[in-house]
Amino acid sequence: MTDEPDDVHYDHLYRDTERPPWEIGGPQPALAAVLDTGVRGPRVLDVGCGTGELALALARRGLDVTGVDISPVAIGQARARAAEAGLPVRFEVCDATAIPVPPAPYDSVFDSGLLHSLDRRGAAVRDYLALLPRLTAPGGAVFVLAVSPEAGQGWGLDADALRAAFPEPLWSHVTVERIDVLARVEGGDLRLAGNLLRATRSPAGP
């Protein structure tokens, strides 16, 4: 963990490095595989959207997409990409623990590497997980991609931790699939052990 505020830390990575390792030129392969079949729409939220690679891929499928990220630098780059592509994605600077709940919740919510990066020593994880059910429409889908502790990076979320974060009665049809998470570093691509959670917001949940 860094001692810098998150927005400063991520601004530095997006502005002062060639690219963060999670910026791979498109959606994570495990998420790209579900975009054509598993997305419920039309309203979709991409939490921790970075420079917008996943959000733009969703918008190209005709979905109404909002992307949020704590880094103003990343959001600036995402907006530029959307304008260049002619795609009407809304990108907003926002802490994931304080995303405004819209009058009509989202039909699908994507978290591509956000949950596993939150500081587990504080309230961020608790606040984020408490907010997700309010952001997701009854019957809506949530997808969470996370690096696994098996990757050997000294952090990550295993299948049991992911399932525990999406308990009944708020969530149903919770599954966790072992996947590879792709990173791009000096010298080439790196594949890390990971997990992909899928969950449905229960209509009967509080």
Coordinates of N, CA and C in Angstrom, one line a residue, residues 121-198:
R121 N -7.6 -2.3 5.4 CA -7.4 -1.9 6.8 C -8.4 -0.9 7.3
G122 N -9.1 -0.2 6.4 CA -10.0 0.8 6.7 C -11.4 0.4 6.4
A123 N -12.3 1.5 6.2 CA -13.7 1.3 5.9 C -14.0 1.2 4.4
A124 N -13.0 1.3 3.6 CA -13.3 1.4 2.1 C -14.0 0.1 1.6
V125 N -13.6 -1.0 2.0 CA -14.2 -2.3 1.5 C -15.6 -2.4 2.0
R126 N -15.8 -2.1 3.3 CA -17.2 -2.2 3.9 C -18.1 -1.2 3.2
D127 N -17.6 0.0 3.0 CA -18.5 1.1 2.4 C -18.8 0.7 0.9
Y128 N -17.9 0.3 0.2 CA -18.1 -0.1 -1.2 C -19.1 -1.2 -1.3
L129 N -18.9 -2.3 -0.5 CA -19.8 -3.4 -0.6 C -21.2 -3.1 -0.2
A130 N -21.3 -2.1 0.8 CA -22.6 -1.7 1.2 C -23.3 -0.9 0.1
L131 N -22.6 -0.2 -0.7 CA -23.1 0.7 -1.8 C -23.6 -0.1 -3.0
L132 N -22.9 -1.2 -3.3 CA -23.2 -2.0 -4.5 C -24.6 -2.4 -4.7
P133 N -25.3 -2.9 -3.6 CA -26.7 -3.3 -3.8 C -27.6 -2.2 -4.1
R134 N -27.2 -1.0 -3.7 CA -28.1 0.2 -4.0 C -27.9 0.7 -5.4
L135 N -26.7 0.4 -6.0 CA -26.4 0.8 -7.3 C -26.9 -0.2 -8.4
T136 N -27.2 -1.4 -7.9 CA -27.6 -2.5 -8.8 C -29.1 -2.7 -8.8
A137 N -29.8 -2.7 -10.0 CA -31.2 -3.0 -10.0 C -31.5 -4.4 -9.6
P138 N -32.7 -4.6 -9.0 CA -33.2 -6.0 -8.7 C -33.1 -6.8 -10.0
G139 N -32.5 -8.0 -9.9 CA -32.3 -8.8 -11.1 C -31.1 -8.4 -11.9
G140 N -30.4 -7.3 -11.5 CA -29.2 -6.9 -12.2 C -28.0 -7.8 -11.9
A141 N -27.0 -7.6 -12.7 CA -25.8 -8.5 -12.6 C -24.6 -7.7 -12.2
V142 N -23.7 -8.3 -11.4 CA -22.5 -7.7 -11.0 C -21.4 -8.7 -11.3
F143 N -20.3 -8.1 -11.9 CA -19.1 -8.9 -12.3 C -17.9 -8.3 -11.6
V144 N -17.2 -9.1 -10.8 CA -16.0 -8.6 -10.1 C -14.8 -9.5 -10.5
L145 N -13.8 -8.9 -11.1 CA -12.6 -9.5 -11.5 C -11.5 -9.2 -10.5
A146 N -10.8 -10.2 -9.9 CA -9.8 -9.9 -8.9 C -8.6 -10.8 -9.1
V147 N -7.5 -10.3 -8.8 CA -6.3 -11.2 -8.7 C -6.4 -12.1 -7.4
S148 N -6.0 -13.3 -7.6 CA -6.0 -14.2 -6.5 C -4.7 -14.2 -5.6
P149 N -4.8 -14.5 -4.3 CA -3.5 -14.6 -3.6 C -2.6 -15.7 -4.2
E150 N -3.1 -16.6 -4.9 CA -2.3 -17.6 -5.6 C -1.3 -17.0 -6.6
A151 N -1.6 -15.8 -7.0 CA -0.7 -15.1 -7.9 C 0.7 -14.8 -7.3
G152 N 0.7 -14.8 -5.9 CA 2.0 -14.6 -5.3 C 2.4 -13.2 -5.2
Q153 N 1.5 -12.2 -5.3 CA 1.8 -10.8 -5.2 C 1.7 -10.3 -3.8
G154 N 1.3 -11.1 -2.8 CA 1.2 -10.7 -1.5 C -0.2 -10.0 -1.1
W155 N -1.1 -10.1 -2.1 CA -2.4 -9.6 -1.9 C -3.4 -10.3 -2.8
G156 N -4.7 -9.9 -2.8 CA -5.6 -10.5 -3.7 C -6.8 -11.0 -2.9
L157 N -7.8 -11.6 -3.6 CA -9.0 -12.1 -3.1 C -9.2 -13.5 -3.6
D158 N -9.4 -14.5 -2.6 CA -9.7 -15.8 -3.1 C -11.2 -16.0 -3.3
A159 N -11.5 -17.2 -3.7 CA -12.9 -17.5 -4.0 C -13.8 -17.3 -2.8
D160 N -13.4 -17.8 -1.7 CA -14.2 -17.7 -0.5 C -14.4 -16.3 0.0
A161 N -13.4 -15.5 -0.1 CA -13.6 -14.1 0.3 C -14.5 -13.3 -0.7
L162 N -14.5 -13.7 -2.0 CA -15.4 -13.0 -2.9 C -16.8 -13.5 -2.6
R163 N -17.0 -14.8 -2.4 CA -18.4 -15.2 -2.1 C -18.9 -14.6 -0.8
A164 N -18.1 -14.5 0.2 CA -18.5 -13.9 1.5 C -18.9 -12.4 1.3
A165 N -18.4 -11.7 0.3 CA -18.7 -10.3 0.1 C -20.1 -10.1 -0.6
F166 N -20.7 -11.2 -1.1 CA -22.0 -11.1 -1.8 C -22.9 -12.1 -1.2
P167 N -23.4 -11.9 0.1 CA -24.2 -12.8 0.8 C -25.7 -12.8 0.4
E168 N -26.4 -13.8 0.7 CA -27.9 -13.8 0.6 C -28.3 -13.0 1.9
P169 N -29.5 -12.3 1.8 CA -30.5 -12.3 0.7 C -30.3 -11.2 -0.3
L170 N -29.2 -10.4 -0.1 CA -29.0 -9.3 -1.1 C -28.6 -9.9 -2.5
W171 N -27.9 -11.0 -2.5 CA -27.4 -11.5 -3.8 C -27.8 -13.0 -4.0
S172 N -27.9 -13.4 -5.2 CA -28.2 -14.8 -5.5 C -27.4 -15.2 -6.7
H173 N -27.4 -16.5 -7.1 CA -26.7 -17.0 -8.2 C -25.3 -16.6 -8.2
V174 N -24.6 -16.6 -7.1 CA -23.2 -16.2 -7.0 C -22.3 -17.4 -7.4
T175 N -21.5 -17.1 -8.4 CA -20.5 -18.1 -8.9 C -19.1 -17.4 -8.9
V176 N -18.1 -18.2 -8.7 CA -16.7 -17.7 -8.8 C -16.0 -18.7 -9.7
E177 N -15.3 -18.1 -10.8 CA -14.6 -18.9 -11.8 C -13.1 -18.5 -11.7
R178 N -12.3 -19.6 -11.8 CA -10.8 -19.3 -11.8 C -10.5 -18.8 -13.2
I179 N -9.7 -17.7 -13.3 CA -9.3 -17.1 -14.5 C -7.9 -16.7 -14.5
D180 N -7.4 -16.2 -15.6 CA -6.1 -15.5 -15.7 C -6.4 -14.0 -15.8
V181 N -5.6 -13.2 -15.0 CA -5.7 -11.7 -15.1 C -4.4 -11.3 -15.9
L182 N -4.6 -10.5 -16.9 CA -3.5 -10.1 -17.8 C -3.0 -8.8 -17.3
A183 N -1.7 -8.7 -17.3 CA -1.0 -7.4 -17.0 C 0.1 -7.2 -18.0
R184 N 0.4 -6.0 -18.3 CA 1.5 -5.7 -19.3 C 2.6 -4.9 -18.6
V185 N 3.7 -5.5 -18.5 CA 4.9 -5.0 -17.8 C 6.1 -5.0 -18.8
E186 N 7.2 -4.4 -18.4 CA 8.3 -4.3 -19.2 C 8.7 -5.8 -19.5
G187 N 9.0 -6.1 -20.8 CA 9.3 -7.4 -21.1 C 8.2 -8.2 -21.7
G188 N 7.0 -7.8 -21.6 CA 5.9 -8.5 -22.2 C 4.7 -8.7 -21.3
D189 N 3.8 -9.6 -21.6 CA 2.6 -9.9 -20.9 C 2.8 -10.8 -19.7
L190 N 2.1 -10.5 -18.6 CA 2.2 -11.3 -17.4 C 0.8 -11.8 -17.1
R191 N 0.6 -13.1 -16.9 CA -0.7 -13.7 -16.5 C -0.7 -14.1 -15.1
L192 N -1.6 -13.5 -14.3 CA -1.7 -13.8 -12.9 C -3.0 -14.6 -12.6
A193 N -2.9 -15.5 -11.6 CA -4.0 -16.2 -11.2 C -5.1 -15.3 -10.7
G194 N -6.3 -15.5 -11.0 CA -7.4 -14.6 -10.6 C -8.7 -15.3 -10.5
N195 N -9.7 -14.6 -10.1 CA -11.1 -15.1 -10.0 C -12.1 -14.1 -10.6
L196 N -13.1 -14.6 -11.2 CA -14.2 -13.8 -11.7 C -15.5 -14.2 -11.0
L197 N -16.0 -13.2 -10.2 CA -17.3 -13.4 -9.6 C -18.4 -12.9 -10.4
R198 N -19.5 -13.6 -10.5 CA -20.8 -13.2 -11.1 C -21.9 -13.3 -10.0

